[in-house]
Short mmCIF file of C-alpha atoms in Angstrom, two decimals:
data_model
loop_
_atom_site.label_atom_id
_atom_site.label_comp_id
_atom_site.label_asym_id
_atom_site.label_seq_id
_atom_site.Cartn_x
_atom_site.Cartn_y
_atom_site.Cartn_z
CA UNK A 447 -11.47 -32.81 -24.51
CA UNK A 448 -11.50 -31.42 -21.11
CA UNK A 449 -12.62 -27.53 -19.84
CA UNK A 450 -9.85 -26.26 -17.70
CA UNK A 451 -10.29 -23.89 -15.60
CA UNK A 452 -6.87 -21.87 -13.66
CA UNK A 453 -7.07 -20.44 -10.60
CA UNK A 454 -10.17 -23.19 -9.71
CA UNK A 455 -9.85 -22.52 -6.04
CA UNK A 456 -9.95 -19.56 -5.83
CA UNK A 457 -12.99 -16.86 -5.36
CA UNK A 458 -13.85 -16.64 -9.39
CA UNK A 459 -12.90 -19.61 -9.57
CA UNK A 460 -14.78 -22.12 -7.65
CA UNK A 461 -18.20 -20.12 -9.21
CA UNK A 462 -16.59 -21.44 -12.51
CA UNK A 463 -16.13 -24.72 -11.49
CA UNK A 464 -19.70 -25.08 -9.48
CA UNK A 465 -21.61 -23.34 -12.53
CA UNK A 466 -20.08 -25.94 -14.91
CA UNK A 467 -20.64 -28.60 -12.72
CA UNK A 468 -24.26 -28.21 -13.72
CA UNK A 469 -23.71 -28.18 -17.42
CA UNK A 470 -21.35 -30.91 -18.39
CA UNK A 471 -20.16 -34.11 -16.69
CA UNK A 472 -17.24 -33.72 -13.79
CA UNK A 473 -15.04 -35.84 -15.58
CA UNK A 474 -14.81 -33.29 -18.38
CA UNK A 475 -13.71 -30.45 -16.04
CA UNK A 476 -9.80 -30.11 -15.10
CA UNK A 477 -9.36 -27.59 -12.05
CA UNK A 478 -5.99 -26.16 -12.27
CA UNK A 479 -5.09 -25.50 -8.55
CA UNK A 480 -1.78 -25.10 -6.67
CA UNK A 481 -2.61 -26.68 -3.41
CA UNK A 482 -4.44 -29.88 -4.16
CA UNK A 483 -5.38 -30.12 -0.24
CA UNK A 484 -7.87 -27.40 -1.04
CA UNK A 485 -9.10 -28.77 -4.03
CA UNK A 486 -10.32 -31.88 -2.03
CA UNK A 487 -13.94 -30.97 -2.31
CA UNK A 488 -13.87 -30.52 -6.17
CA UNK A 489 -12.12 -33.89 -6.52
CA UNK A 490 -14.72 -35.68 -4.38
CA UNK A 491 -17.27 -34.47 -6.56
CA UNK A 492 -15.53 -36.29 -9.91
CA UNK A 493 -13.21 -33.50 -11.11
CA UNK A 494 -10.11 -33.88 -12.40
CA UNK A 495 -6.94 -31.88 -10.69
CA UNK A 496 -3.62 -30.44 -11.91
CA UNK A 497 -1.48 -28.96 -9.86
CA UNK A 498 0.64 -25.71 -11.42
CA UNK A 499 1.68 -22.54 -10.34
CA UNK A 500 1.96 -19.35 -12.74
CA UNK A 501 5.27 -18.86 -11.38
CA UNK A 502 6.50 -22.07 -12.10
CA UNK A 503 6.40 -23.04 -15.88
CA UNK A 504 7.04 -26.44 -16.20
CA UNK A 505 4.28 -27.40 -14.40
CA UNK A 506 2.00 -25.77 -17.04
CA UNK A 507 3.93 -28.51 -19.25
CA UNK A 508 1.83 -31.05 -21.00
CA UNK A 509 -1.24 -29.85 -18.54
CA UNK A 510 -3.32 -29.12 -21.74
CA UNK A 511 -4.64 -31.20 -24.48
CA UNK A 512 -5.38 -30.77 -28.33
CA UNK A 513 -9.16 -29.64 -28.60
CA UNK A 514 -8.92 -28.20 -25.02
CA UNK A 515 -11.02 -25.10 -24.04
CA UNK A 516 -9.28 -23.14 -21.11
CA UNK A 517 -10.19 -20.57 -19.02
CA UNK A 518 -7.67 -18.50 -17.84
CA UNK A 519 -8.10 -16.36 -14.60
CA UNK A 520 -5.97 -13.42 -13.75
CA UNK A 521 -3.59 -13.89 -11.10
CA UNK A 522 -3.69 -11.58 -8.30
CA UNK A 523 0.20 -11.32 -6.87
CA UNK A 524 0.34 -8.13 -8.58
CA UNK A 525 4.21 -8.10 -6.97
CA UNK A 526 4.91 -10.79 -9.61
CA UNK A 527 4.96 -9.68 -12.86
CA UNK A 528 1.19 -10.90 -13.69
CA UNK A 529 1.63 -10.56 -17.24
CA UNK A 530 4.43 -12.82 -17.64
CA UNK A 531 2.15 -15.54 -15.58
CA UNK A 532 -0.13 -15.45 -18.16
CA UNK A 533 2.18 -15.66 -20.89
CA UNK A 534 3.37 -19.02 -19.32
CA UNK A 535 -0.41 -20.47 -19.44
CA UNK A 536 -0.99 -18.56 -23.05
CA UNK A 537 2.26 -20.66 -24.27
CA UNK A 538 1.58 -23.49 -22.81
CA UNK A 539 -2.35 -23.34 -24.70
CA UNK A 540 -0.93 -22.51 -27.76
CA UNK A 541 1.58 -25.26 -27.54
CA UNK A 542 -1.31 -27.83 -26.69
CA UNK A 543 -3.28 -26.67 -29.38
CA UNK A 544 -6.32 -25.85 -27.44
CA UNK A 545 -9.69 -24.82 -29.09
CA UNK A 546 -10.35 -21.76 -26.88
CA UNK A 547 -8.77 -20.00 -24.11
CA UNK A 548 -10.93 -17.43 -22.48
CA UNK A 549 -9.59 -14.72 -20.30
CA UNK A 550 -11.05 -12.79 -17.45
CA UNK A 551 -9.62 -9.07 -18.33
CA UNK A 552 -11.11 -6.01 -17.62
CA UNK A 553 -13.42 -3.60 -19.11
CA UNK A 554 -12.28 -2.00 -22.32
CA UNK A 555 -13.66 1.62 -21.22
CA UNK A 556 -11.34 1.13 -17.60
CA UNK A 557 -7.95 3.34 -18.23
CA UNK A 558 -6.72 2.97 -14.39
CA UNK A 559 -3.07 0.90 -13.68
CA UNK A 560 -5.10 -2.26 -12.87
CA UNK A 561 -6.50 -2.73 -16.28
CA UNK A 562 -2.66 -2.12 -17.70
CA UNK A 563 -1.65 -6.09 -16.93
CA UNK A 564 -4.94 -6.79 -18.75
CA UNK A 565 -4.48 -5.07 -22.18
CA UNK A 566 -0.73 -6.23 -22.05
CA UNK A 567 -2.04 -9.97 -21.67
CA UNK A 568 -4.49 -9.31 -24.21
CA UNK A 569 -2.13 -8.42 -26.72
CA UNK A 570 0.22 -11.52 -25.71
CA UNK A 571 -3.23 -14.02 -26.47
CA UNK A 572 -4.16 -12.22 -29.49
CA UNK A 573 -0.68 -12.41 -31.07
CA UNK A 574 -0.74 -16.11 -30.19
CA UNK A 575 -2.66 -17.18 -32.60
CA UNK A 576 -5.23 -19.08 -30.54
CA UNK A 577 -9.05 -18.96 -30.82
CA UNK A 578 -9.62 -16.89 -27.78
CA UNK A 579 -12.78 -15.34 -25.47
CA UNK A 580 -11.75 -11.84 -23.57
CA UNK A 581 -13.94 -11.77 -20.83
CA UNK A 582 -13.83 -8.08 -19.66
CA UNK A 583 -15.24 -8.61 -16.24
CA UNK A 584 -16.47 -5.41 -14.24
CA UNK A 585 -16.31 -4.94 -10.94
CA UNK A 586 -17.58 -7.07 -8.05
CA UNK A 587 -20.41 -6.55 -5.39
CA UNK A 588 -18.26 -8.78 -3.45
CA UNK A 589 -15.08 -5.78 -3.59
CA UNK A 590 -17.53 -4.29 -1.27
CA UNK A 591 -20.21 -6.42 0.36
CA UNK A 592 -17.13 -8.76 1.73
CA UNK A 593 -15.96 -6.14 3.76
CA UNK A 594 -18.29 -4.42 5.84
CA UNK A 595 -16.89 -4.67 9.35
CA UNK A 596 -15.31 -1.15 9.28
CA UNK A 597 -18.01 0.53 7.41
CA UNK A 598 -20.67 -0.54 10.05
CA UNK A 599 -18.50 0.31 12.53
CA UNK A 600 -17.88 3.85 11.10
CA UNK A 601 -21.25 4.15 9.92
CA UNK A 602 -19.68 5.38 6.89
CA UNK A 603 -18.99 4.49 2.79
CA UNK A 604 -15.45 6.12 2.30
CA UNK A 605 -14.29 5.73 -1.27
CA UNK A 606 -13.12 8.65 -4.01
CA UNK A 607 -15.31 8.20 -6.98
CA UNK A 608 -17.48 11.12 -6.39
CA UNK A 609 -20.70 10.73 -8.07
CA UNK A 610 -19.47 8.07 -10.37
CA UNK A 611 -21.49 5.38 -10.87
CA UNK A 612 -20.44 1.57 -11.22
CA UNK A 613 -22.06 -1.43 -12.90
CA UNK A 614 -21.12 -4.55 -10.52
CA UNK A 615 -22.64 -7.71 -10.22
CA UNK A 616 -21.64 -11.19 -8.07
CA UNK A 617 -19.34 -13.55 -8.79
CA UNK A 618 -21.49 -16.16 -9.61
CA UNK A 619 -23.06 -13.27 -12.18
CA UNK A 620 -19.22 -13.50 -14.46
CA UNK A 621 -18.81 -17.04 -13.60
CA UNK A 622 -22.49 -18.10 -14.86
CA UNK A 623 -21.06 -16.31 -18.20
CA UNK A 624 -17.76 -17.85 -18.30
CA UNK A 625 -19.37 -21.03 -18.17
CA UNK A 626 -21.77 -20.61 -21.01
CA UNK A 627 -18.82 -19.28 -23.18
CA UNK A 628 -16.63 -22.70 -21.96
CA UNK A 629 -19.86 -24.97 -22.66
CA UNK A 630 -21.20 -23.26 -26.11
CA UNK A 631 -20.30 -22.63 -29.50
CA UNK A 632 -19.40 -19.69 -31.51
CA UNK A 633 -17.41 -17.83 -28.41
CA UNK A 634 -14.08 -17.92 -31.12
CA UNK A 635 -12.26 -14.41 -31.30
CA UNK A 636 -14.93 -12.52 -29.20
CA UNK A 637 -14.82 -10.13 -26.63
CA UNK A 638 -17.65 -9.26 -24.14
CA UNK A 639 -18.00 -6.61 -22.02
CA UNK A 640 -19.87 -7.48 -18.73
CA UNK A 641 -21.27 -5.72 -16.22
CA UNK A 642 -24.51 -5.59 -13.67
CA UNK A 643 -27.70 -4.52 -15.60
CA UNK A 644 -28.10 -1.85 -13.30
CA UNK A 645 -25.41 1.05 -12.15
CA UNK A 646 -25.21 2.14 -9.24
CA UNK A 647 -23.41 5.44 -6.99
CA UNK A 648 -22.06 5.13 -3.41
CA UNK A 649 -24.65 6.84 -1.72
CA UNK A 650 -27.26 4.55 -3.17
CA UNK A 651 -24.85 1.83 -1.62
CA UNK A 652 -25.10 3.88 1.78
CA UNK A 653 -28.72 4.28 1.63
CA UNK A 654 -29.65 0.35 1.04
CA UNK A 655 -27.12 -0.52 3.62
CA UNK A 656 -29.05 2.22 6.26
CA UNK A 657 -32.27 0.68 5.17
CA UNK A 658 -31.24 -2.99 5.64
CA UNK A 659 -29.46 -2.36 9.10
CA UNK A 660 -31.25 0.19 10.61
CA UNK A 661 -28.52 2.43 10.88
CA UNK A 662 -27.53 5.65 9.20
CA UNK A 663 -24.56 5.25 6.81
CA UNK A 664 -23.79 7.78 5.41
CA UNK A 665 -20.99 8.11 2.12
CA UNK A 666 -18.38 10.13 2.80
CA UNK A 667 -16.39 11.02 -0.46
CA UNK A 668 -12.72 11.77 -0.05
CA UNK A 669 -9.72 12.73 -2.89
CA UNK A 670 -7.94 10.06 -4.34
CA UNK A 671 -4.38 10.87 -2.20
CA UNK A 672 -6.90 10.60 1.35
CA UNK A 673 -8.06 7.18 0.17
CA UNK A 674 -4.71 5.77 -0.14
CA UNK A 675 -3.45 7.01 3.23
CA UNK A 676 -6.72 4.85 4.66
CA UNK A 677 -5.81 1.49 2.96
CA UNK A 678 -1.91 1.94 3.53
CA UNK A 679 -3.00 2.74 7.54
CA UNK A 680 -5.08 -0.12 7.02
CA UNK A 681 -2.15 -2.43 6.23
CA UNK A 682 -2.38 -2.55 2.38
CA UNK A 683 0.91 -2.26 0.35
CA UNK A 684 1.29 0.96 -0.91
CA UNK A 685 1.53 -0.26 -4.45
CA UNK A 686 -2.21 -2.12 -4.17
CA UNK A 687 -3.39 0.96 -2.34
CA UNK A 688 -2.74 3.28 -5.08
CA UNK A 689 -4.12 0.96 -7.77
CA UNK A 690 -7.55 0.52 -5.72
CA UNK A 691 -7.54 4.24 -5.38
CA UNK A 692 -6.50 4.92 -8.81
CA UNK A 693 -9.63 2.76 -9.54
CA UNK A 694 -11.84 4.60 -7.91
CA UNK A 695 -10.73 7.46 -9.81
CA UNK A 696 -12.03 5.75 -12.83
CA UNK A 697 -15.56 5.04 -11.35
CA UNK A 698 -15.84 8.50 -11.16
CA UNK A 699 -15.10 9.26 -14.46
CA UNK A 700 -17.55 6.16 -15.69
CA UNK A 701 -15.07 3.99 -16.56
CA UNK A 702 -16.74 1.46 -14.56
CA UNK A 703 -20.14 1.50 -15.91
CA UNK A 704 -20.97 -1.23 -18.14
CA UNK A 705 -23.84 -1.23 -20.33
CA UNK A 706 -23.50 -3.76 -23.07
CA UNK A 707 -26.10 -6.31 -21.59
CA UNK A 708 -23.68 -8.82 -22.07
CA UNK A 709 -23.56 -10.40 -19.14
CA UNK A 710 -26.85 -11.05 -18.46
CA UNK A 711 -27.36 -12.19 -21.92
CA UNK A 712 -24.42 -14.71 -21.40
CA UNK A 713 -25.49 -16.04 -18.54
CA UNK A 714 -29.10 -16.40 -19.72
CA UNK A 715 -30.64 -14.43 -16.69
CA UNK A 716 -30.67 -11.12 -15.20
CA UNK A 717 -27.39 -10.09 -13.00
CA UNK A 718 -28.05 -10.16 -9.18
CA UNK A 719 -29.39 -6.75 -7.35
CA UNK A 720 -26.46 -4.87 -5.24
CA UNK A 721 -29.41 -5.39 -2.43
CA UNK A 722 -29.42 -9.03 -2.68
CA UNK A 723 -25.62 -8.86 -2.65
CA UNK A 724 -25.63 -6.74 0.69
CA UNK A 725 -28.24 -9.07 2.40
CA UNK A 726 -26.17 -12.42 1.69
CA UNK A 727 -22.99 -10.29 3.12
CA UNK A 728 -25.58 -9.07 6.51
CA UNK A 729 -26.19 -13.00 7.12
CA UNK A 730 -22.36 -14.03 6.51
#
């Protein structure tokens, strides 16, 4: 019986792999990667690789084992028909006969277009038939903390969520409680919704990035169409620019404010501070 774990190089999922590396044996862990060269480091370390691609689904055949528990991270080519890439790793489980396959979703309270390829998989693993863990991940501090070049340049937070306020934590926060559901018992036909312990508005972010740099940034709150014109000029696909702006139309609604304690009850510890998150980013 091996854990698998999709996606294993990238950013989820390397915190997956690294936070089960301390719980079970290497040997035990299969990191599902498409480029093995950048795998290298995992398969030093004793774990096993398999090389497949959502796009391609034969190579998802035979990659899983009766008694297997899989987790299954959400693709991010949102130009590819995400939903049908999970289908081909759902079929594939089911065909196995795996004990478990966990998905990262999204919240259940989050109505913007990026949650609409997660409730569509979600009904595609639940009509499977398979035992099955819906992560509903929240947002990340990383989302924000990894890109703070232009805001300290601008001196300014621009987003459109008003005064909503958001319940992130790290990565290493939802990977710490994907691994205890892949490593424990009892995680059949659940669903968690996980977010930071503490939420948190945009001028709160401003004010703990002014304290820790010793410069004033301030938040500057725009609509939802002004936002989109930024991240298009900013060379995002129009497409992904609407769905992050859509989503910020949720935080401001509260649709990104999480308060179920399950994730720091999963991962058996309280969720990193947004400060700690934006001093680790200050030293990168």
């Amino acid at each position: 019986m091996s854990i698998v774990v999709t996606g294993a190089t990238g950013h989820l999922g390397r915190h997956v792999v690294e936070q089960l590396l301390e719980k079970v044996p290497a040997d035990r862990i299969t990191a599902v990667v498409r480029d093995k060269e950048k795998a290298a480091g995992l398969a030093a370390r004793g774990v096993r690789l398999a090389v497949a691609d959502y796009n391609a689904p034969e190579t998802f055949d035979g990659l899983f084992s009766a008694g297997d528990r899989v987790l299954l991270i959400s693709g991010n080519e949102f130009d590819k028909g995400r939903v049908r890439q999970h289908e081909v790793v759902i079929d594939a489980a089911r065909a196995a006969g795996v004990a478990l396959l966990a998905y990262t979703s999204a919240p259940g309270s989050l109505r913007a277009a990026l949650a609409d390829d997660h409730r569509a998989t979600e009904e595609v693993l639940l009509a499977s038939g398979l035992p099955y863990s819906l992560l509903r991940n929240g947002w990340y501090h990383e989302n924000y903390t990894e890109n703070l070049a232009p805001v300290l340049e601008h001196g300014a937070v621009v987003q459109a969520a008003g005064d909503g306020r958001i319940s992130s934590a790290s990565r290493a926060d939802y990977a710490a409680a994907a691994a205890a559901v892949l490593t424990g018992e009892g995680h059949e036909n659940t669903t968690y919704e996980l977010g930071g312990d503490v939420a948190w508005g945009f001028a709160e972010y401003a004010a703990e990035l002014s304290r820790q740099t010793g410069r004033e940034i301030v938040y500057n709150p725009v609509s939802v169409e002004a936002l989109t014109g930024i991240l298009t000029g900013a060379g995002l696909p129009a497409p992904l620019a609407a769905i992050l702006a859509g989503v910020d139309a949720s935080i401001e609604k509260g649709e990104l404010a999480v308060s179920s304690g399950d994730l720091s009850r999963l991962a058996g510890r309280p969720t990193t501070p947004l400060a700690d998150a934006v001093a680790a980013a200050l030293k990168d």
